[in-house]
Amino acid sequence: ERAQAANGRPRVEMSSVLWKSRKDEAVRMLEFAASCGVTEMSFHNLIPSSLNECGPEQVLGPEDREWLEQLRRSGESLGVLVHTPALMDSGVSPRSCDSPWRTLYVDAAGGVSGCFRVEAPSVANGDWRDPGCWNGEYYRTLRHAHIGPATELLPERCRMCVEVYGSDR
């Protein structure tokens, strides 16, 4: 069922990360997708992290809702179903992030991270070969920050994550 698009063509999806300074490229990405026979385009919001050089000012927020609706309509006119991203909204209550309880991301040096969105793995966080890594200081501290209602305990990197502070589309 998901393999077929609404128009009967095979379902082919493309995705891209958006940020404020790249908004003008979004329609060109849709046009490219349509020219390649793509039936669905998913846009994801930028999450500033140690993995990119964009800051919080580049994250799409509630003020971009109308623009995203126009983008969705542009896609519709091109025959491409557009999935818009969750928007960063520091005015909403934080969501619970379960990544520190289910995630052990590892780099080539054995360093770890409890998050795949906003923090690169590092040996400073622990070494996956250490039997105590999963319950070591890094993971205990990260989990503690996400358990309670005291959002000031959240690391700054988590305060810029749409997984934690994302508003509905």
Coordinates of N, CA, C and O in Angstrom, one line a residue:
E1 N 0.8 -1.2 0.0 CA 0.0 0.0 0.0 C 0.9 1.3 0.0 O 0.7 2.2 -0.8
R2 N 1.9 1.3 0.9 CA 2.7 2.5 1.0 C 3.7 2.5 -0.2 O 4.2 3.6 -0.5
A3 N 3.8 1.4 -0.9 CA 4.7 1.4 -2.1 C 4.1 2.1 -3.3 O 4.8 2.5 -4.2
Q4 N 2.8 2.4 -3.2 CA 2.2 3.1 -4.3 C 1.8 4.5 -3.9 O 1.2 4.7 -2.8
A5 N 2.1 5.5 -4.6 CA 1.6 6.9 -4.3 C 0.2 7.0 -4.7 O -0.4 6.1 -5.4
A6 N -0.5 8.0 -4.3 CA -1.9 8.3 -4.5 C -2.2 8.3 -6.0 O -3.3 7.9 -6.4
N7 N -1.3 8.7 -6.8 CA -1.5 8.8 -8.3 C -1.2 7.5 -9.0 O -1.2 7.5 -10.2
G8 N -0.9 6.5 -8.3 CA -0.6 5.2 -8.9 C 0.8 4.9 -9.3 O 1.2 3.8 -9.6
R9 N 1.6 6.0 -9.2 CA 3.1 5.8 -9.5 C 3.7 5.1 -8.3 O 3.2 5.2 -7.2
P10 N 4.9 4.5 -8.6 CA 5.6 3.9 -7.4 C 6.0 5.0 -6.5 O 6.3 6.1 -6.9
R11 N 5.9 4.7 -5.2 CA 6.2 5.7 -4.2 C 7.7 5.8 -4.1 O 8.5 4.9 -3.8
V12 N 8.2 7.0 -4.3 CA 9.6 7.4 -4.2 C 9.7 8.6 -3.4 O 9.1 9.6 -3.7
E13 N 10.5 8.6 -2.3 CA 10.5 9.7 -1.4 C 11.9 10.3 -1.3 O 12.9 9.5 -1.4
M14 N 12.0 11.6 -1.2 CA 13.3 12.3 -1.0 C 13.2 13.1 0.2 O 12.1 13.5 0.6
S15 N 14.3 13.4 0.9 CA 14.2 14.2 2.1 C 15.4 15.2 2.1 O 16.4 15.0 1.4
S16 N 15.1 16.3 2.8 CA 16.1 17.4 2.9 C 16.0 18.1 4.2 O 14.9 18.2 4.7
V17 N 17.1 18.6 4.7 CA 17.0 19.4 5.9 C 16.9 20.9 5.5 O 17.6 21.3 4.5
L18 N 16.0 21.6 6.1 CA 15.8 23.0 5.8 C 16.3 23.9 7.0 O 16.3 23.5 8.1
W19 N 16.8 25.1 6.7 CA 17.1 26.1 7.7 C 16.8 27.4 7.0 O 16.6 27.5 5.8
K20 N 16.7 28.4 7.8 CA 16.2 29.8 7.3 C 16.9 30.3 6.1 O 16.3 30.7 5.2
S21 N 18.3 30.2 6.1 CA 19.0 30.8 5.0 C 18.9 29.9 3.8 O 19.4 30.3 2.7
R22 N 18.3 28.7 3.8 CA 18.1 27.9 2.7 C 16.7 27.8 2.2 O 16.3 27.0 1.3
K23 N 15.8 28.6 2.8 CA 14.4 28.6 2.4 C 14.2 28.8 0.9 O 13.3 28.1 0.3
D24 N 15.0 29.6 0.3 CA 14.8 29.9 -1.1 C 15.1 28.7 -2.0 O 14.7 28.7 -3.2
E25 N 15.8 27.8 -1.5 CA 16.2 26.6 -2.2 C 15.1 25.5 -2.2 O 15.2 24.6 -3.0
A26 N 14.2 25.6 -1.3 CA 13.2 24.6 -1.1 C 12.3 24.3 -2.4 O 12.1 23.1 -2.7
V27 N 11.9 25.3 -3.0 CA 11.1 25.1 -4.2 C 11.9 24.5 -5.3 O 11.4 23.6 -6.0
R28 N 13.2 24.9 -5.5 CA 14.0 24.3 -6.5 C 14.2 22.8 -6.1 O 14.3 21.9 -7.0
M29 N 14.3 22.4 -4.8 CA 14.4 21.0 -4.5 C 13.1 20.3 -4.9 O 13.2 19.1 -5.4
L30 N 12.0 20.9 -4.7 CA 10.7 20.3 -5.1 C 10.7 20.1 -6.6 O 10.2 19.0 -7.1
E31 N 11.1 21.1 -7.3 CA 11.1 21.0 -8.8 C 12.0 19.9 -9.3 O 11.7 19.1 -10.2
F32 N 13.2 19.8 -8.6 CA 14.1 18.7 -8.9 C 13.5 17.3 -8.6 O 13.5 16.4 -9.4
A33 N 12.8 17.2 -7.4 CA 12.2 16.0 -7.1 C 11.1 15.6 -8.1 O 11.1 14.4 -8.5
A34 N 10.3 16.5 -8.5 CA 9.2 16.3 -9.5 C 9.8 15.8 -10.8 O 9.4 14.9 -11.4
S35 N 10.9 16.5 -11.2 CA 11.6 16.1 -12.5 C 12.2 14.7 -12.5 O 12.3 14.1 -13.5
C36 N 12.4 14.2 -11.3 CA 13.0 12.8 -11.1 C 11.9 11.8 -10.8 O 12.2 10.6 -10.6
G37 N 10.7 12.2 -10.8 CA 9.6 11.2 -10.6 C 9.3 11.0 -9.1 O 8.6 10.0 -8.7
V38 N 9.9 11.8 -8.2 CA 9.7 11.6 -6.8 C 8.2 11.9 -6.4 O 7.7 12.9 -6.9
T39 N 7.6 11.1 -5.6 CA 6.2 11.3 -5.3 C 6.0 12.0 -3.9 O 5.0 12.6 -3.7
E40 N 7.0 11.9 -3.0 CA 6.9 12.6 -1.7 C 8.2 13.2 -1.4 O 9.3 12.6 -1.6
M41 N 8.1 14.4 -0.7 CA 9.3 15.1 -0.3 C 9.1 15.4 1.2 O 8.2 16.0 1.6
S42 N 10.1 14.9 2.0 CA 10.0 15.2 3.5 C 11.1 16.2 3.8 O 12.3 16.0 3.5
F43 N 10.7 17.3 4.4 CA 11.6 18.3 4.9 C 11.8 18.2 6.4 O 10.8 17.9 7.1
H44 N 13.0 18.3 6.9 CA 13.3 18.2 8.3 C 13.9 19.5 8.7 O 14.6 20.1 8.0
N45 N 13.6 19.8 10.0 CA 14.1 21.1 10.5 C 15.6 20.9 11.0 O 15.9 19.8 11.5
L46 N 16.4 21.9 10.8 CA 17.7 21.9 11.2 C 17.8 21.8 12.7 O 17.0 22.4 13.4
I47 N 18.7 21.0 13.2 CA 19.0 21.0 14.7 C 20.5 21.4 14.8 O 21.3 20.7 14.4
P48 N 20.7 22.6 15.4 CA 22.1 23.0 15.5 C 22.8 22.0 16.4 O 22.3 21.5 17.4
S49 N 24.0 21.7 16.0 CA 24.8 20.7 16.8 C 26.3 20.8 16.5 O 26.7 21.7 15.8
S50 N 27.0 20.0 17.2 CA 28.5 20.0 16.9 C 28.8 19.4 15.6 O 29.9 19.4 15.1
L51 N 27.8 18.9 14.9 CA 27.9 18.3 13.6 C 27.8 19.3 12.4 O 28.0 18.9 11.3
N52 N 27.3 20.5 12.7 CA 27.1 21.4 11.6 C 27.5 22.8 12.1 O 27.8 23.0 13.2
E53 N 27.6 23.8 11.1 CA 28.0 25.1 11.5 C 26.9 26.1 11.6 O 27.1 27.3 11.5
C54 N 25.7 25.7 11.7 CA 24.5 26.6 11.8 C 24.1 26.8 13.3 O 24.2 25.8 14.0
G55 N 23.8 28.0 13.6 CA 23.3 28.3 14.9 C 21.8 28.3 15.1 O 21.1 28.1 14.1
P56 N 21.4 28.6 16.3 CA 19.9 28.6 16.6 C 19.1 29.5 15.7 O 17.9 29.3 15.5
E57 N 19.7 30.6 15.3 CA 19.0 31.6 14.4 C 18.6 31.0 13.1 O 17.7 31.5 12.4
Q58 N 19.1 29.8 12.7 CA 18.8 29.2 11.4 C 17.6 28.2 11.6 O 17.1 27.6 10.6
V59 N 17.2 27.9 12.8 CA 16.1 26.9 13.0 C 14.8 27.5 12.6 O 14.4 28.6 13.0
L60 N 14.0 26.7 11.9 CA 12.6 27.1 11.6 C 11.7 27.1 12.8 O 11.8 26.1 13.6
G61 N 10.9 28.1 13.0 CA 10.0 28.2 14.1 C 8.6 28.5 13.7 O 8.3 28.5 12.5
P62 N 7.7 28.8 14.7 CA 6.3 29.0 14.4 C 6.1 30.1 13.4 O 5.1 30.1 12.6
E63 N 7.0 31.1 13.3 CA 6.8 32.2 12.3 C 7.0 31.7 10.9 O 6.6 32.4 9.9
D64 N 7.4 30.5 10.7 CA 7.6 29.9 9.3 C 6.4 29.0 8.9 O 6.5 28.5 7.8
R65 N 5.4 28.9 9.7 CA 4.2 28.1 9.4 C 3.6 28.4 8.0 O 3.3 27.5 7.2
E66 N 3.3 29.7 7.8 CA 2.7 30.1 6.6 C 3.5 29.8 5.4 O 3.0 29.3 4.3
W67 N 4.8 30.1 5.5 CA 5.7 29.8 4.4 C 5.7 28.3 4.1 O 5.7 27.8 2.9
L68 N 5.7 27.4 5.1 CA 5.7 26.0 4.9 C 4.4 25.5 4.2 O 4.4 24.6 3.4
E69 N 3.3 26.2 4.6 CA 2.0 25.9 3.9 C 2.1 26.2 2.4 O 1.7 25.5 1.6
Q70 N 2.7 27.3 2.1 CA 3.0 27.7 0.7 C 3.8 26.7 0.0 O 3.6 26.3 -1.2
L71 N 4.9 26.2 0.7 CA 5.7 25.2 0.1 C 5.0 23.9 -0.1 O 5.1 23.2 -1.2
R72 N 4.1 23.5 0.8 CA 3.2 22.3 0.6 C 2.4 22.5 -0.6 O 2.2 21.6 -1.4
R73 N 1.8 23.7 -0.8 CA 0.9 23.9 -2.0 C 1.8 23.9 -3.3 O 1.3 23.4 -4.3
S74 N 3.0 24.4 -3.2 CA 3.9 24.3 -4.4 C 4.1 22.9 -4.8 O 4.1 22.5 -5.9
G75 N 4.4 22.1 -3.8 CA 4.6 20.6 -4.0 C 3.4 20.0 -4.6 O 3.5 19.2 -5.6
E76 N 2.2 20.4 -4.1 CA 1.0 19.8 -4.6 C 0.8 20.2 -6.1 O 0.4 19.3 -6.9
S77 N 1.1 21.4 -6.5 CA 1.0 21.8 -7.9 C 2.0 21.0 -8.8 O 1.8 20.9 -10.0
L78 N 3.1 20.6 -8.2 CA 4.1 19.8 -9.0 C 3.8 18.3 -8.9 O 4.6 17.5 -9.5
G79 N 2.8 17.9 -8.2 CA 2.5 16.4 -8.0 C 3.3 15.7 -7.0 O 3.5 14.5 -7.0
V80 N 3.9 16.5 -6.1 CA 4.7 15.9 -5.0 C 4.1 16.2 -3.6 O 3.8 17.4 -3.3
L81 N 3.8 15.2 -2.9 CA 3.3 15.3 -1.5 C 4.4 15.8 -0.6 O 5.5 15.1 -0.6
V82 N 4.2 16.9 0.1 CA 5.2 17.5 0.9 C 4.9 17.3 2.4 O 3.8 17.6 2.8
H83 N 5.9 16.7 3.1 CA 5.8 16.5 4.5 C 6.6 17.6 5.1 O 7.8 17.7 4.9
T84 N 6.0 18.5 5.9 CA 6.7 19.6 6.5 C 7.3 19.2 7.9 O 6.8 18.3 8.5
P85 N 8.3 20.0 8.3 CA 9.0 19.6 9.5 C 8.4 20.1 10.8 O 7.5 21.0 10.8
A86 N 8.7 19.4 11.9 CA 8.4 19.9 13.2 C 9.1 21.2 13.4 O 10.3 21.4 13.0
L87 N 8.5 22.2 14.0 CA 9.1 23.5 14.1 C 9.6 23.7 15.6 O 9.0 23.2 16.5
M88 N 10.7 24.4 15.7 CA 11.3 24.7 17.0 C 10.4 25.7 17.7 O 10.1 26.8 17.1
D89 N 9.9 25.4 18.9 CA 9.1 26.3 19.6 C 9.4 26.3 21.1 O 8.9 25.4 21.8
S90 N 10.3 27.2 21.5 CA 10.7 27.2 22.9 C 9.6 27.6 23.8 O 9.7 27.5 25.1
G91 N 8.4 28.0 23.3 CA 7.3 28.3 24.1 C 6.4 27.1 24.5 O 5.5 27.2 25.3
V92 N 6.7 25.9 23.9 CA 6.0 24.7 24.3 C 6.7 24.0 25.4 O 7.8 24.2 25.7
S93 N 5.9 23.2 26.1 CA 6.5 22.3 27.1 C 7.4 21.3 26.5 O 7.1 20.8 25.5
P94 N 8.5 21.1 27.1 CA 9.5 20.1 26.6 C 8.9 18.7 26.5 O 8.1 18.3 27.4
R95 N 9.2 18.0 25.4 CA 8.8 16.6 25.3 C 9.8 15.7 26.0 O 11.0 16.1 26.2
S96 N 9.4 14.6 26.3 CA 10.4 13.6 26.9 C 11.2 13.0 25.8 O 10.7 12.5 24.8
C97 N 12.5 13.0 26.0 CA 13.4 12.4 25.0 C 13.9 11.1 25.6 O 14.4 11.0 26.7
D98 N 13.6 10.0 24.8 CA 14.0 8.7 25.3 C 15.3 8.2 24.8 O 15.8 7.1 25.1
S99 N 16.0 9.0 24.0 CA 17.3 8.6 23.4 C 18.3 8.2 24.4 O 19.0 7.2 24.2
P100 N 18.5 8.9 25.6 CA 19.5 8.4 26.6 C 19.2 7.1 27.2 O 20.1 6.5 27.8
W101 N 18.0 6.5 27.0 CA 17.7 5.2 27.5 C 17.8 4.1 26.5 O 17.8 2.9 26.8
R102 N 17.8 4.5 25.2 CA 17.8 3.5 24.1 C 19.0 3.6 23.2 O 19.1 2.8 22.2
T103 N 19.8 4.7 23.3 CA 20.8 5.0 22.3 C 22.2 4.9 22.8 O 22.5 5.5 23.8
L104 N 23.0 4.2 22.0 CA 24.5 4.1 22.3 C 25.1 4.3 20.9 O 25.3 3.3 20.2
Y105 N 25.3 5.6 20.6 CA 26.0 5.9 19.3 C 27.5 5.8 19.5 O 28.0 6.4 20.4
V106 N 28.2 5.2 18.6 CA 29.6 4.9 18.7 C 30.3 5.5 17.5 O 29.9 5.3 16.3
D107 N 31.5 6.1 17.7 CA 32.3 6.5 16.6 C 33.5 5.5 16.4 O 33.6 4.6 17.2
A108 N 34.3 5.8 15.4 CA 35.4 4.8 15.1 C 36.4 4.7 16.2 O 37.0 3.6 16.3
A109 N 36.5 5.6 17.1 CA 37.4 5.6 18.2 C 36.8 4.9 19.4 O 37.5 4.7 20.5
G110 N 35.5 4.5 19.4 CA 34.9 3.9 20.5 C 34.1 4.8 21.4 O 33.5 4.4 22.4
G111 N 34.2 6.1 21.1 CA 33.5 7.1 21.9 C 32.0 7.0 21.7 O 31.5 6.5 20.6
V112 N 31.2 7.5 22.6 CA 29.8 7.3 22.6 C 29.0 8.6 22.7 O 29.6 9.6 23.1
S113 N 27.8 8.5 22.4 CA 26.8 9.6 22.6 C 25.5 9.0 22.8 O 25.1 7.9 22.3
G114 N 24.7 9.6 23.6 CA 23.3 9.1 23.9 C 22.3 9.8 23.0 O 21.1 9.7 23.3
C115 N 22.8 10.5 22.0 CA 21.9 11.2 21.1 C 22.4 11.2 19.7 O 23.6 11.4 19.5
F116 N 21.5 11.0 18.8 CA 21.9 11.0 17.4 C 21.6 12.3 16.7 O 22.0 12.5 15.5
R117 N 21.0 13.2 17.4 CA 20.6 14.5 16.8 C 21.6 15.7 17.0 O 21.9 16.4 16.1
V118 N 22.0 15.9 18.3 CA 22.7 17.1 18.6 C 24.1 16.9 19.2 O 24.7 17.9 19.6
E119 N 24.5 15.7 19.3 CA 25.8 15.5 19.9 C 26.6 14.4 19.2 O 26.1 13.2 19.1
A120 N 27.8 14.7 18.8 CA 28.6 13.7 18.2 C 29.2 12.8 19.3 O 29.5 13.2 20.4
P121 N 29.4 11.5 19.0 CA 30.1 10.6 19.9 C 31.5 11.1 20.3 O 32.2 11.7 19.5
S122 N 31.9 10.8 21.5 CA 33.2 11.3 22.0 C 33.7 10.3 23.1 O 32.9 9.8 23.9
V123 N 35.0 10.1 23.1 CA 35.5 9.2 24.2 C 35.4 9.9 25.5 O 35.5 9.3 26.5
A124 N 35.2 11.3 25.5 CA 35.0 12.0 26.8 C 33.7 11.5 27.4 O 33.6 11.7 28.6
N125 N 32.8 11.0 26.6 CA 31.5 10.5 27.2 C 31.6 9.1 27.6 O 30.7 8.6 28.3
G126 N 32.6 8.4 27.2 CA 32.8 7.0 27.6 C 33.3 6.2 26.4 O 33.2 6.7 25.2
D127 N 33.7 5.0 26.6 CA 34.1 4.1 25.6 C 33.2 2.9 25.6 O 33.0 2.2 26.6
W128 N 32.6 2.5 24.4 CA 31.6 1.5 24.4 C 32.1 0.1 24.8 O 31.4 -0.8 25.2
R129 N 33.5 0.0 24.8 CA 34.0 -1.3 25.2 C 34.1 -1.4 26.7 O 34.4 -2.5 27.2
D130 N 33.9 -0.3 27.4 CA 33.9 -0.4 28.9 C 32.6 -0.9 29.4 O 31.5 -0.4 29.0
P131 N 32.6 -2.0 30.1 CA 31.3 -2.6 30.6 C 30.5 -1.7 31.4 O 29.2 -1.8 31.4
G132 N 31.0 -0.6 32.0 CA 30.3 0.3 32.8 C 29.8 1.5 32.0 O 29.2 2.4 32.6
C133 N 30.1 1.6 30.7 CA 29.8 2.7 29.9 C 28.3 3.1 29.9 O 27.9 4.3 30.2
W134 N 27.4 2.1 29.7 CA 26.0 2.3 29.6 C 25.4 3.0 30.9 O 24.5 3.8 30.9
N135 N 26.0 2.7 32.1 CA 25.5 3.2 33.3 C 26.6 4.2 33.9 O 26.5 4.4 35.1
G136 N 27.5 4.7 33.1 CA 28.5 5.6 33.6 C 28.0 7.0 33.8 O 26.9 7.3 33.6
E137 N 28.9 7.8 34.3 CA 28.6 9.2 34.7 C 27.9 10.0 33.5 O 26.9 10.7 33.7
Y138 N 28.4 9.9 32.3 CA 27.8 10.6 31.2 C 26.3 10.2 31.0 O 25.5 11.1 30.9
Y139 N 26.0 8.9 30.9 CA 24.6 8.5 30.7 C 23.8 8.8 31.9 O 22.6 9.2 31.8
R140 N 24.3 8.6 33.1 CA 23.5 8.9 34.3 C 23.1 10.4 34.4 O 22.0 10.8 34.6
T141 N 24.1 11.3 34.1 CA 23.9 12.7 34.0 C 22.8 13.1 33.0 O 21.9 13.9 33.2
L142 N 23.0 12.6 31.8 CA 22.1 12.9 30.7 C 20.7 12.4 31.0 O 19.7 13.1 30.8
R143 N 20.5 11.2 31.5 CA 19.2 10.7 31.9 C 18.6 11.5 33.0 O 17.4 11.9 32.9
H144 N 19.4 11.9 34.0 CA 18.8 12.7 35.1 C 18.3 14.0 34.6 O 17.2 14.5 35.0
A145 N 19.0 14.7 33.6 CA 18.6 15.9 33.0 C 17.2 15.8 32.3 O 16.4 16.7 32.3
H146 N 16.9 14.6 31.8 CA 15.7 14.4 31.0 C 14.6 13.9 31.8 O 13.4 13.8 31.3
I147 N 14.8 13.5 33.0 CA 13.7 12.9 33.9 C 12.8 13.9 34.5 O 11.6 13.8 34.4
G148 N 13.4 14.9 35.1 CA 12.6 15.9 35.9 C 12.0 17.0 35.1 O 12.3 17.2 33.9
P149 N 11.1 17.8 35.7 CA 10.5 18.9 35.1 C 11.4 20.1 35.0 O 11.1 21.1 34.4
A150 N 12.6 20.1 35.7 CA 13.5 21.2 35.7 C 14.3 21.3 34.4 O 15.3 20.7 34.3
T151 N 13.7 22.1 33.5 CA 14.3 22.2 32.2 C 15.7 22.8 32.2 O 16.5 22.7 31.3
E152 N 16.0 23.5 33.3 CA 17.3 24.2 33.4 C 18.4 23.1 33.5 O 19.6 23.4 33.3
L153 N 18.1 21.9 33.8 CA 19.1 20.8 33.9 C 19.4 20.3 32.5 O 20.5 19.7 32.3
L154 N 18.6 20.6 31.5 CA 18.9 20.1 30.2 C 20.1 20.8 29.6 O 20.3 22.0 29.7
P155 N 21.0 20.0 29.0 CA 22.1 20.7 28.4 C 21.7 21.6 27.3 O 20.6 21.4 26.7
E156 N 22.4 22.6 27.0 CA 22.1 23.6 26.0 C 21.8 23.0 24.7 O 20.9 23.4 24.0
R157 N 22.6 21.9 24.3 CA 22.3 21.3 23.0 C 20.9 20.7 23.0 O 20.3 20.6 21.9
C158 N 20.4 20.2 24.1 CA 19.0 19.7 24.1 C 18.0 20.7 24.0 O 16.9 20.5 23.5
R159 N 18.3 21.9 24.4 CA 17.3 23.0 24.4 C 17.1 23.5 23.0 O 16.2 24.3 22.7
M160 N 18.0 23.1 22.0 CA 17.9 23.5 20.6 C 17.4 22.3 19.8 O 17.6 22.4 18.6
C161 N 16.9 21.3 20.3 CA 16.5 20.1 19.6 C 15.0 20.1 19.4 O 14.2 20.2 20.3
V162 N 14.6 19.9 18.1 CA 13.1 19.8 17.8 C 12.5 18.6 18.4 O 11.3 18.5 18.5
E163 N 13.3 17.6 18.7 CA 12.8 16.4 19.4 C 12.3 16.7 20.8 O 11.4 16.1 21.3
V164 N 12.9 17.7 21.4 CA 12.5 18.1 22.8 C 11.6 19.3 22.8 O 10.6 19.3 23.5
Y165 N 11.9 20.3 21.9 CA 11.0 21.5 21.9 C 10.4 21.7 20.5 O 10.4 22.8 20.0
G166 N 9.9 20.7 19.9 CA 9.2 20.8 18.6 C 7.8 21.0 18.8 O 7.1 20.3 19.6
S167 N 7.2 21.9 18.0 CA 5.7 22.1 18.0 C 5.2 21.2 16.9 O 5.9 20.8 16.0
D168 N 3.9 21.0 17.0 CA 3.2 20.2 15.9 C 3.4 20.9 14.6 O 3.5 22.1 14.6
R169 N 3.3 20.2 13.5 CA 3.4 20.8 12.2 C 2.4 21.8 11.9 O 1.3 21.8 12.3

